[in-house]
Backbone as ProteinMPNN parsed JSONL, in Angstrom:
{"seq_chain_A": "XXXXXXXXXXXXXXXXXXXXXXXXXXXXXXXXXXXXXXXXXXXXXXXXXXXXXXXXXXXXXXXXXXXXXXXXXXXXXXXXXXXXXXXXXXXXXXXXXXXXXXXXXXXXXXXXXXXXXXXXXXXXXXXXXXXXXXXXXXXXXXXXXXXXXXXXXXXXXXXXXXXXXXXXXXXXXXXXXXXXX", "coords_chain_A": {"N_chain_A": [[0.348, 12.255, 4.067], [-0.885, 10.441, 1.586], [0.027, 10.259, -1.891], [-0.926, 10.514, -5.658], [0.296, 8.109, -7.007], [2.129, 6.959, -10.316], [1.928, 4.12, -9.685], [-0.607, 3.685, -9.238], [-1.817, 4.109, -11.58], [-0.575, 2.852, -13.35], [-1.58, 0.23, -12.511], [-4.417, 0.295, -13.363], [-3.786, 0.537, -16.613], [-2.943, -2.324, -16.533], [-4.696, -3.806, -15.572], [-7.299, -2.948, -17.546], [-5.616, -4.01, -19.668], [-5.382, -7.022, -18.976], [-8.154, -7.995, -19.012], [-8.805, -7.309, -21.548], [-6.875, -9.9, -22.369], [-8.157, -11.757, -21.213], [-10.434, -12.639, -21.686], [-13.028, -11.142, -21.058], [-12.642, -12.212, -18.514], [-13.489, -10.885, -14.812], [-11.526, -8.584, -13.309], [-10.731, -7.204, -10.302], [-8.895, -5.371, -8.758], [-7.654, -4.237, -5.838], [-6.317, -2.849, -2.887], [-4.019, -4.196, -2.31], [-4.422, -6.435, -3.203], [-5.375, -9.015, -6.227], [-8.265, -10.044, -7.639], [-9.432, -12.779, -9.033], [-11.993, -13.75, -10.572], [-13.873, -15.652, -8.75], [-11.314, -15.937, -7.216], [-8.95, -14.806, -4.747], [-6.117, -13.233, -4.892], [-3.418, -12.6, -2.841], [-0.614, -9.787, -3.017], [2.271, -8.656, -3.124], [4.102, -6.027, -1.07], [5.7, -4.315, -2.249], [6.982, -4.574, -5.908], [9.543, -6.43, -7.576], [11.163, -7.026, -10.533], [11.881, -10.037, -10.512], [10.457, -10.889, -8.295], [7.939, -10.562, -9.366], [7.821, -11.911, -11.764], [7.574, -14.235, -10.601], [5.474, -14.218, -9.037], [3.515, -14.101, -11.252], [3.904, -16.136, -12.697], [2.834, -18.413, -11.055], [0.271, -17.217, -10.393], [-0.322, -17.898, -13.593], [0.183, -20.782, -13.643], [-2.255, -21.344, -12.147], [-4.099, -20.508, -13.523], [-3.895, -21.448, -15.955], [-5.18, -24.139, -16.36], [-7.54, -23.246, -16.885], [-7.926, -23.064, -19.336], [-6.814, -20.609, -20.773], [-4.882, -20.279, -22.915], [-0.847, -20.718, -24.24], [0.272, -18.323, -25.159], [-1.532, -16.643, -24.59], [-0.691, -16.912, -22.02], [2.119, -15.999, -21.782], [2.042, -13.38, -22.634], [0.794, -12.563, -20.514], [3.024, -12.473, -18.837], [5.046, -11.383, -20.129], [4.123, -8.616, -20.601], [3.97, -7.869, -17.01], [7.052, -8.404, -16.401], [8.081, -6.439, -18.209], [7.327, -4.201, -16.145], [9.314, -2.368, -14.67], [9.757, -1.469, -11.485], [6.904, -1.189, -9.163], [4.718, 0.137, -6.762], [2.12, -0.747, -4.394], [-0.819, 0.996, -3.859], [-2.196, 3.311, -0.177], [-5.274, 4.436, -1.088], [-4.992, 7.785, -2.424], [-5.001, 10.768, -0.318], [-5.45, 9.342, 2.067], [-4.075, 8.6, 5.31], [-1.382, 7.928, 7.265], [0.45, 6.736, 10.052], [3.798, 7.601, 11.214], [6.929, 7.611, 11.911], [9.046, 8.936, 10.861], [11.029, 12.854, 10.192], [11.07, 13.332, 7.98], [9.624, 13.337, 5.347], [8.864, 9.954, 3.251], [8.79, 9.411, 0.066], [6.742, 10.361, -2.16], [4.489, 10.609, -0.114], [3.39, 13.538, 2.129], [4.04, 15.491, 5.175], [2.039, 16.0, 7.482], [1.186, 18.832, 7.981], [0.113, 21.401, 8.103], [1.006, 22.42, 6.311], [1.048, 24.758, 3.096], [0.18, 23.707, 0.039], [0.931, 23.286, -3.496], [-1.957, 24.096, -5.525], [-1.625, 22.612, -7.941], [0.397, 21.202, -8.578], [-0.478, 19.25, -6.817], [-2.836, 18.019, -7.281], [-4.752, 15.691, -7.473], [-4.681, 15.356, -4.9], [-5.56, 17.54, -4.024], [-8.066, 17.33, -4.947], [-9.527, 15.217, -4.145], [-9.445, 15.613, -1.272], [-9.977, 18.79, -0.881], [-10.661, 22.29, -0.014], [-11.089, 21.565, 2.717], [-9.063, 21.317, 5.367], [-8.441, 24.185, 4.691], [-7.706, 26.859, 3.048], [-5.609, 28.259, 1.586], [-3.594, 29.813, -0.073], [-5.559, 30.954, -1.195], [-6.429, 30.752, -4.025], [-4.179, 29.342, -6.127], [-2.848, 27.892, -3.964], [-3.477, 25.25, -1.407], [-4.366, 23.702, 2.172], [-2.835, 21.067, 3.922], [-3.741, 19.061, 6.365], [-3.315, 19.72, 9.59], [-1.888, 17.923, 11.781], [0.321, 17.561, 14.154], [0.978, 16.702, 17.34], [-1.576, 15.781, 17.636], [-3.324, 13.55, 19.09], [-4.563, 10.938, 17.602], [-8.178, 10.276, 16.217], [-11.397, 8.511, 15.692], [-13.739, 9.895, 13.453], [-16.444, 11.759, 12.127], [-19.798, 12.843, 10.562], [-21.353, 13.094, 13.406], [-24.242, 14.178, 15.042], [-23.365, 14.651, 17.359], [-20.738, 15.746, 17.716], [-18.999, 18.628, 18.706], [-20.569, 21.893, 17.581], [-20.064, 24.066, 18.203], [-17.717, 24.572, 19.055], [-15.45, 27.353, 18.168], [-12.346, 26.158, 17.866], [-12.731, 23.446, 16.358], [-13.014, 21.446, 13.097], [-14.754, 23.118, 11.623], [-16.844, 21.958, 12.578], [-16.827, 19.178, 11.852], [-14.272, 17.023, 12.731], [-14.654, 16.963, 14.935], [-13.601, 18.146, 18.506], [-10.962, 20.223, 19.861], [-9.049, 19.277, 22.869], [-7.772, 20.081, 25.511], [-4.572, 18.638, 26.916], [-4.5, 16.015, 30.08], [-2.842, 15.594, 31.35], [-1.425, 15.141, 34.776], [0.996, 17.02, 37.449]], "CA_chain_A": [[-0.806, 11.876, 3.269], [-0.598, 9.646, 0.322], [-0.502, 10.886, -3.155], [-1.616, 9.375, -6.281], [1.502, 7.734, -8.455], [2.294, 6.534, -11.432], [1.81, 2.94, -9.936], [-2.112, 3.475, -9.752], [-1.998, 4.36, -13.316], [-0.241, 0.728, -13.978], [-2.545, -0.938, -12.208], [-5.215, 0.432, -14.23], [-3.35, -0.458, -17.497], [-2.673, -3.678, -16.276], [-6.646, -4.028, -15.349], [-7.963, -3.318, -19.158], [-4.737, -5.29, -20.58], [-5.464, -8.273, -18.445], [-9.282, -8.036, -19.19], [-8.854, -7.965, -22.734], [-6.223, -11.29, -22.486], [-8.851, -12.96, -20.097], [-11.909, -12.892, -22.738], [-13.964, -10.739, -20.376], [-13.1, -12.478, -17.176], [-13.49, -9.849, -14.329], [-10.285, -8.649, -12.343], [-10.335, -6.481, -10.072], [-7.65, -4.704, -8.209], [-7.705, -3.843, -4.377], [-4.55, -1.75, -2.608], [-3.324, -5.556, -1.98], [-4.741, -7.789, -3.838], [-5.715, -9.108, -7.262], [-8.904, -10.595, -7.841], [-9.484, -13.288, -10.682], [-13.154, -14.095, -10.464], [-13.906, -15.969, -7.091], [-9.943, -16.285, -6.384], [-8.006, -13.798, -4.721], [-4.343, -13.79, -4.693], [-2.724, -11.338, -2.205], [0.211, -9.418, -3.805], [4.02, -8.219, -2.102], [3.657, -4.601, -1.221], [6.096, -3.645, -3.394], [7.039, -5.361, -6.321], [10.899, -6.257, -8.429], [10.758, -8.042, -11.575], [11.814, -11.343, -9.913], [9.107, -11.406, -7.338], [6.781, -10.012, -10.028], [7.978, -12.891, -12.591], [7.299, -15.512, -9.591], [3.902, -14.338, -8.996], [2.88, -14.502, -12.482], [3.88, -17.76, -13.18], [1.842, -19.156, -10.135], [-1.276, -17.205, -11.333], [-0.322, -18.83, -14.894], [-0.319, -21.727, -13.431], [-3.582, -21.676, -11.648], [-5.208, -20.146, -15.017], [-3.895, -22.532, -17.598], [-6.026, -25.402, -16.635], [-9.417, -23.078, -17.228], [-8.093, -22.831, -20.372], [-5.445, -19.772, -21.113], [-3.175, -20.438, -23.948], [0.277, -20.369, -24.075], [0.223, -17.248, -25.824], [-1.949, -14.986, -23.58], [0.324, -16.734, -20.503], [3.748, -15.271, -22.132], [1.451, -11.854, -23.094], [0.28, -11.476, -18.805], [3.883, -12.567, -17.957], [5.706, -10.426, -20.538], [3.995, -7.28, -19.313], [4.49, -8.088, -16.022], [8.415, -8.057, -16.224], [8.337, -4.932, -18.247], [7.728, -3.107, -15.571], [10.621, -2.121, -13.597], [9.496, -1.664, -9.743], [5.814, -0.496, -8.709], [4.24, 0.015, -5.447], [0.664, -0.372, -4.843], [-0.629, 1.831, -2.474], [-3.328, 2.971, -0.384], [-5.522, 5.746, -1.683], [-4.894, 9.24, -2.339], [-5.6, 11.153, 0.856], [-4.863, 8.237, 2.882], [-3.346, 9.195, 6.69], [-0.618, 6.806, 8.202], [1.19, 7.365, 11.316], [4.817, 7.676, 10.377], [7.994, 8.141, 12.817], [10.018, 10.451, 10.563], [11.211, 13.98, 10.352], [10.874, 13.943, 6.508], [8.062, 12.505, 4.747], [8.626, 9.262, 2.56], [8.77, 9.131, -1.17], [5.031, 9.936, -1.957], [3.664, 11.43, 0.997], [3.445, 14.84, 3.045], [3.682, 15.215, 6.371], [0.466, 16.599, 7.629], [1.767, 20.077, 9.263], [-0.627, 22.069, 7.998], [1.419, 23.797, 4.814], [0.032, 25.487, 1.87], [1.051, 23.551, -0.672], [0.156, 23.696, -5.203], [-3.626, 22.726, -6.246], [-1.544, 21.894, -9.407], [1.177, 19.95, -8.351], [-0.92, 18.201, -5.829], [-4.264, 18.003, -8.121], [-4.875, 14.663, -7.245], [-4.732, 15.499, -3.563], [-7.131, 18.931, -3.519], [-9.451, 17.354, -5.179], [-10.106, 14.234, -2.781], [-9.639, 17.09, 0.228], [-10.173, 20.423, -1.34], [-10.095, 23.457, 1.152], [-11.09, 21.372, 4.296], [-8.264, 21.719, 6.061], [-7.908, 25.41, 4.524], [-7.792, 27.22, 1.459], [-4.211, 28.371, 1.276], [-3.702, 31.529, -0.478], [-7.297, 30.947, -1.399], [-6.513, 30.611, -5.391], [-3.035, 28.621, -5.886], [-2.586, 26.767, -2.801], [-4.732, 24.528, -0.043], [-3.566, 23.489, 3.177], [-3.257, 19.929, 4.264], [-4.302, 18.577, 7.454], [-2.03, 19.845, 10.929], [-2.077, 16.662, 12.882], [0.859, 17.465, 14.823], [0.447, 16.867, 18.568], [-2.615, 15.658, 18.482], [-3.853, 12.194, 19.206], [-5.745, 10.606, 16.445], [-9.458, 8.986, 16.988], [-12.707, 8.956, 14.863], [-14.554, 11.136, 13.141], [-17.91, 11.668, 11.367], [-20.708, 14.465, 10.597], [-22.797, 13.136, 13.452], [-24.761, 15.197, 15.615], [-22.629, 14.644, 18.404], [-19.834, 16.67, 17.26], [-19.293, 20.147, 18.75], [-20.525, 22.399, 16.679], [-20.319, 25.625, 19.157], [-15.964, 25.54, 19.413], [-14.358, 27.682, 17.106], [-11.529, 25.073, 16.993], [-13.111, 22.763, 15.541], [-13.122, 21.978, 11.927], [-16.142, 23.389, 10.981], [-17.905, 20.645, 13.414], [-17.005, 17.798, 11.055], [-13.879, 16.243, 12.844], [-14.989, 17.14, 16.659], [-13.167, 19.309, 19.155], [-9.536, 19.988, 20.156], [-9.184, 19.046, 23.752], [-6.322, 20.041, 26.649], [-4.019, 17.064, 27.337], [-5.438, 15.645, 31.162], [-1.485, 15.0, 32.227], [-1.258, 16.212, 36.035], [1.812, 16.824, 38.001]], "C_chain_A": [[-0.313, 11.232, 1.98], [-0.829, 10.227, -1.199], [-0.68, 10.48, -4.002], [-0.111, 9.212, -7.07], [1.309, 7.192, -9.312], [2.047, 4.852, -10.953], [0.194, 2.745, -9.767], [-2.745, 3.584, -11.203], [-1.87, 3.084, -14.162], [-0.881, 0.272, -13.602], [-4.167, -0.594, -13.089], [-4.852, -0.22, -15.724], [-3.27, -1.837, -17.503], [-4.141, -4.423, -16.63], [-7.048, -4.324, -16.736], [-7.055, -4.068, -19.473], [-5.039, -6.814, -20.547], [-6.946, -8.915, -19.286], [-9.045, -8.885, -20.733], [-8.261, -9.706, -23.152], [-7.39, -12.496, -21.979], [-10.321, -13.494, -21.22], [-12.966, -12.788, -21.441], [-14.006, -11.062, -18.558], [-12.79, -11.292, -16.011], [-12.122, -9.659, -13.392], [-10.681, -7.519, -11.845], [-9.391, -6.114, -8.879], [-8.118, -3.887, -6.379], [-6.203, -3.462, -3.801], [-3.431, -2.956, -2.706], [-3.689, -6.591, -2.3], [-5.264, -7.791, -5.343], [-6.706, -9.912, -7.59], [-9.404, -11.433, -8.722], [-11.116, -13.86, -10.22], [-13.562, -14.345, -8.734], [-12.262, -15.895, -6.76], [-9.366, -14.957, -6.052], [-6.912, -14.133, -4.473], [-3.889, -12.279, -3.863], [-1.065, -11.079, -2.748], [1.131, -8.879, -2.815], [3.587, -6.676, -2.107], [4.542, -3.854, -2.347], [7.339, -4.895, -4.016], [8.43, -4.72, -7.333], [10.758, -7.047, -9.518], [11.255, -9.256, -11.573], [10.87, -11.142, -8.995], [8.108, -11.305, -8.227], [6.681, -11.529, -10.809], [7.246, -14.584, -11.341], [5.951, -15.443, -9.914], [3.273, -14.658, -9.903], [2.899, -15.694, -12.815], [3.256, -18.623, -11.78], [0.318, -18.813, -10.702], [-1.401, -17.563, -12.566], [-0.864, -19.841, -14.55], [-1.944, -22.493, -13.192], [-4.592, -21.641, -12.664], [-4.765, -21.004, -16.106], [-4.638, -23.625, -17.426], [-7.639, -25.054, -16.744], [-9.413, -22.605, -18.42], [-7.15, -20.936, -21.272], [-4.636, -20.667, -22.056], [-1.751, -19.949, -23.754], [0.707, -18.776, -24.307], [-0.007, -15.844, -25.17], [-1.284, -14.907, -22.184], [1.118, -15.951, -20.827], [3.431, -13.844, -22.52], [1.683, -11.906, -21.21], [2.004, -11.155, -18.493], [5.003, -11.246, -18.664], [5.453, -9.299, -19.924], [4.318, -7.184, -18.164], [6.026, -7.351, -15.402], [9.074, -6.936, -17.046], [8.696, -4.09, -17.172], [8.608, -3.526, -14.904], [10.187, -2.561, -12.247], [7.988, -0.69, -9.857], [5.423, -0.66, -7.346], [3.097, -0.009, -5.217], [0.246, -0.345, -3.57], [-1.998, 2.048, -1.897], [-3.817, 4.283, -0.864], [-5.344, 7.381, -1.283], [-5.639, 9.844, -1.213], [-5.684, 10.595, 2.245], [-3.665, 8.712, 3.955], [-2.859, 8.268, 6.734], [-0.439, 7.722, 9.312], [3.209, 6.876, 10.84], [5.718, 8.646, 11.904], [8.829, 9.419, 12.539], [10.069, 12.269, 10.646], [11.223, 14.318, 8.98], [9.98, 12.448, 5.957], [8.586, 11.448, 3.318], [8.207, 9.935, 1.03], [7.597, 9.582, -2.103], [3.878, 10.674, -1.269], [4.433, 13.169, 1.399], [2.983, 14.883, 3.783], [2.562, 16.205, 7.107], [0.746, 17.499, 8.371], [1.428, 21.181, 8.882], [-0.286, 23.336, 6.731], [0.779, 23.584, 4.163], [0.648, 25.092, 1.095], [0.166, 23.606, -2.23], [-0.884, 22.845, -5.242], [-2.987, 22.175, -7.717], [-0.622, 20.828, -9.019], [0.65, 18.808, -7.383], [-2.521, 17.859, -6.093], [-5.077, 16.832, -8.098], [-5.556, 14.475, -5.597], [-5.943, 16.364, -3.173], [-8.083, 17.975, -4.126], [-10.372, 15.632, -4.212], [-10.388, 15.095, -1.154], [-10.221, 18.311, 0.044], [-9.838, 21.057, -0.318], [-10.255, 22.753, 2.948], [-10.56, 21.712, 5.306], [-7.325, 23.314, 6.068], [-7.87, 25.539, 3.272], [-6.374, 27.82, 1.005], [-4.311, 29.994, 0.916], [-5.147, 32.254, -0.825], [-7.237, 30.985, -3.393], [-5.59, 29.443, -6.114], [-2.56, 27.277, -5.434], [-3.977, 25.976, -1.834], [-3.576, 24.065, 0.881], [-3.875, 21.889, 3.36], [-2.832, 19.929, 6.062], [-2.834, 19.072, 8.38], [-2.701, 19.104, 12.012], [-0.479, 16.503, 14.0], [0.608, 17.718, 16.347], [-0.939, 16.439, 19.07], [-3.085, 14.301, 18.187], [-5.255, 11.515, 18.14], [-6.717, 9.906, 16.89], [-10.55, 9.115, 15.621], [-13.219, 9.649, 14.523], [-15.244, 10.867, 12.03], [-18.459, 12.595, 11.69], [-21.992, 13.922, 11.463], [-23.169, 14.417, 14.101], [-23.812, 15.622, 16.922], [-21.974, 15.133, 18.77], [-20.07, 17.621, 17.565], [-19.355, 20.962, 17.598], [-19.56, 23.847, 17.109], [-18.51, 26.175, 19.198], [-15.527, 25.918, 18.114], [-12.703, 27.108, 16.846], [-11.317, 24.241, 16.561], [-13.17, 22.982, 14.073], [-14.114, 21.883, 11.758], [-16.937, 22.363, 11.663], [-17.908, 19.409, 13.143], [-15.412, 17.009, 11.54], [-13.606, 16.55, 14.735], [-14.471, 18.255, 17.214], [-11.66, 19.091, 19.335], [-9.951, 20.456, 21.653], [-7.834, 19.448, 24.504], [-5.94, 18.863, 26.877], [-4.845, 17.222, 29.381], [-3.741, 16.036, 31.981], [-1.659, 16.145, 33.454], [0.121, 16.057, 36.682], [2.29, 15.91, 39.112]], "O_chain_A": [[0.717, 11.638, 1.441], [-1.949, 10.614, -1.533], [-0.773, 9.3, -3.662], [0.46, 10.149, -7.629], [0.174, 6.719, -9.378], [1.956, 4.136, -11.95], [-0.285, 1.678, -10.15], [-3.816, 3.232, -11.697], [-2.507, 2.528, -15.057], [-1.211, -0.619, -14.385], [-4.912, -1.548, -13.312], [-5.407, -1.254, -16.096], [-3.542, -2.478, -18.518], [-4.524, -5.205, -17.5], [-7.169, -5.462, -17.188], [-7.518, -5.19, -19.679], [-5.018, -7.624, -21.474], [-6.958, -9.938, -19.97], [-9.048, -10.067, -21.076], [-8.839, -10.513, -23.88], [-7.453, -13.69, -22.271], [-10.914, -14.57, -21.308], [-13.557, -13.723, -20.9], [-14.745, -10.616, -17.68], [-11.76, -10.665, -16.256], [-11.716, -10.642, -12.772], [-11.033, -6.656, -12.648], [-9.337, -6.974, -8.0], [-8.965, -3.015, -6.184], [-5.145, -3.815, -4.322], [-2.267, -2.789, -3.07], [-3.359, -7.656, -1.779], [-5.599, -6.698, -5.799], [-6.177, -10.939, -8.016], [-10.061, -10.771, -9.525], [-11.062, -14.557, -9.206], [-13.551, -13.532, -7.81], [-12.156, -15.735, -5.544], [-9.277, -14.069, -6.901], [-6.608, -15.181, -3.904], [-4.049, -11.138, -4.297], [-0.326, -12.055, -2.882], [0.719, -8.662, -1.676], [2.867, -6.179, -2.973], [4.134, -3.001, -3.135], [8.107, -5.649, -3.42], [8.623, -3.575, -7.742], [10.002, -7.991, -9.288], [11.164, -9.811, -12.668], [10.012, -11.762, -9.623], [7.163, -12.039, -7.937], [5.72, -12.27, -10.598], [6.621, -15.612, -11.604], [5.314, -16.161, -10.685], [2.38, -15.486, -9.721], [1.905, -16.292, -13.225], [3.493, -19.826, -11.884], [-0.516, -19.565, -11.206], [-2.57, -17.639, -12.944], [-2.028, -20.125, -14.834], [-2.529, -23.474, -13.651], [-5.586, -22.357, -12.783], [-5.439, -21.15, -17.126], [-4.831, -24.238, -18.476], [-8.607, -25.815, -16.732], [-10.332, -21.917, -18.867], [-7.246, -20.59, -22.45], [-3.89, -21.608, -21.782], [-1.509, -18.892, -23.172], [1.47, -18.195, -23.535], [0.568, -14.758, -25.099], [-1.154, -13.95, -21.421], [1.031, -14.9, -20.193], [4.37, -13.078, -22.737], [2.641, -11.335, -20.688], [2.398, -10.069, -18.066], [5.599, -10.406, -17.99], [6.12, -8.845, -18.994], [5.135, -6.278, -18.001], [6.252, -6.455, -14.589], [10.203, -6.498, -16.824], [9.736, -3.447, -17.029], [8.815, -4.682, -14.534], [10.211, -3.733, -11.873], [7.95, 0.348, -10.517], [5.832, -1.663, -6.759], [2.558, 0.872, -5.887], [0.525, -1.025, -2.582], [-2.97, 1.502, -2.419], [-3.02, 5.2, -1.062], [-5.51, 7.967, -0.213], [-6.821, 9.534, -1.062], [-5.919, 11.206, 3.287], [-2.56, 9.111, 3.584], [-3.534, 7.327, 6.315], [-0.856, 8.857, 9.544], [3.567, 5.876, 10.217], [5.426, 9.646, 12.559], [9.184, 10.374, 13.229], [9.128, 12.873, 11.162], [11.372, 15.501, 8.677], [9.855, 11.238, 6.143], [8.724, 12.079, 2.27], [7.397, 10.856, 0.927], [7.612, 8.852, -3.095], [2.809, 11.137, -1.666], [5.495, 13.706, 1.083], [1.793, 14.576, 3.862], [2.724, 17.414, 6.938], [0.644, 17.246, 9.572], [2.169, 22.13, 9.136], [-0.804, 24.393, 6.372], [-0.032, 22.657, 4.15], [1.742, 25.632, 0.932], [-1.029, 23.899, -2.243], [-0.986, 21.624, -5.116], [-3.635, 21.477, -8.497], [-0.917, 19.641, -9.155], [1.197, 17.72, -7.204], [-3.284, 17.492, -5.2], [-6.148, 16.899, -8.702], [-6.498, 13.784, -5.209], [-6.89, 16.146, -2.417], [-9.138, 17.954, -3.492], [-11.524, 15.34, -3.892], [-11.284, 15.072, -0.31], [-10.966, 18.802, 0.892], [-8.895, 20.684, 0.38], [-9.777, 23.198, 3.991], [-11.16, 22.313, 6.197], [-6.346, 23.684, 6.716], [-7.964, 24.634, 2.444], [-6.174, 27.746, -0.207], [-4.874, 30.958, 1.435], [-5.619, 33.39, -0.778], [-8.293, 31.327, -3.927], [-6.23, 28.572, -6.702], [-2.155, 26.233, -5.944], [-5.165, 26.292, -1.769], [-2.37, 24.008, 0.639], [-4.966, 21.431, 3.02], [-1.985, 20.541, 6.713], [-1.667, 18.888, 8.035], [-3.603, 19.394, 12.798], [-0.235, 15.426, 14.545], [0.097, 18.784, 16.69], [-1.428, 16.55, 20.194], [-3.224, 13.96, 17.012], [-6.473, 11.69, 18.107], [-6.552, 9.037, 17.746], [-10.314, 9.862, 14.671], [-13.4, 10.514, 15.38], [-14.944, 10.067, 11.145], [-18.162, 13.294, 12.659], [-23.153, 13.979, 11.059], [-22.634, 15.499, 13.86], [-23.637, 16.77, 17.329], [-21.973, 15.351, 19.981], [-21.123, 18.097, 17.14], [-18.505, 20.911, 16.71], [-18.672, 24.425, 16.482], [-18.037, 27.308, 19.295], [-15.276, 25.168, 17.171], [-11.982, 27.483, 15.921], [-10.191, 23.867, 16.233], [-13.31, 24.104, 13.584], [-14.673, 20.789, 11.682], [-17.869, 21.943, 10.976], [-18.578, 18.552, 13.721], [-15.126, 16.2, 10.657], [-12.627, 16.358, 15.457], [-14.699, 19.343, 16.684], [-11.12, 18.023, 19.045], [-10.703, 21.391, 21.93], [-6.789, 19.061, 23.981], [-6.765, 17.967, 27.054], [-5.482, 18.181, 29.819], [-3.629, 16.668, 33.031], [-1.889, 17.352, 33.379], [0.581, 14.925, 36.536], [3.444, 15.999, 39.532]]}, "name": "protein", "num_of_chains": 1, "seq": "XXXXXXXXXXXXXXXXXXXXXXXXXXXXXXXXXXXXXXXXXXXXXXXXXXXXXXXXXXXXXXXXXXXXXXXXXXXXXXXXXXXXXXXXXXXXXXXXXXXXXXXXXXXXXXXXXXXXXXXXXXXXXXXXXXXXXXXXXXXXXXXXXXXXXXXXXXXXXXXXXXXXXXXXXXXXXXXXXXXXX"}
């Protein structure tokens, strides 16, 4: 599961910084892209301060002929190459599917441990106890998706309510594999 980092925090900074440079014009920010009014510009998933420096000076480009000064270009681009390396990700709570035996940089692998509502405060509170309450004060559990084949889910009606291994009726039933000899 995805957790929230320090590079959603920059992209917020970035957001008001930009704003203010732009004289109100609207930006906003998507897991992969950067929006400047009607234009979107799709962004590298993760960014070094040469690719970063590139990009900027293309969206300079495109923005100095609606009127950007030199001034607020060498302000976007300075910030820019401040930062070091960011990654921009998708949101907190956010499932992949993932080959490894240890969980990426970021994430935790969904195997049903009890892990801190403080250190992971970001996390309970997009999930909370759903997948369990942990010690029930402390901890919460995140999601145990091992073994089992991922598909859809929603609170319709459709959904067993009646199996007790279901969660609570809201992500269907757990089913026997079919495989025959």
């Amino acid at each position: 599961m995805r957790l929230e980092t320090e590079a959603i925090k920059d992209l917020v900074k970035i957001e008001i910084q930009i704003k203010q440079m732009i004289q109100g014009q609207p930006i906003i920010y998507h897991p992969y892209y950067i929006i400047f009014g009607k234009e979107i510009y799709k962004l590298k998933k993760k960014h070094t301060s040469e690719n970063l420096k590139k990009e900027v000076c293309i969206l300079c480009c495109k923005w100095y002929s609606r009127g950007l000064d030199a001034e607020c270009l060498n302000t976007i681009s300075n910030f820019y190459l401040q930062m070091a390396c960011f990654e921009i990700s998708p949101p907190t709570g956010s499932v992949i599917m993932f080959g490894g035996a240890v969980a990426p940089t970021g994430y935790l692998l969904c195997n049903g441990a009890a892990v801190s509502r403080i250190t992971y405060a970001n996390l309970f509170a997009v999930t909370g106890t759903t997948f369990g309450v942990g010690n029930g004060t402390t901890t919460f559990n995140i999601p145990d998706f091992q073994g089992i084949f991922p598909r859809g889910a929603g609170t319709s009606t459709k959904l067993s309510k009646a199996d007790t291994n279901a969660f609570a009726g809201v992500l269907g039933t757990y089913q026997n594999d079919k495989f025959q000899a």
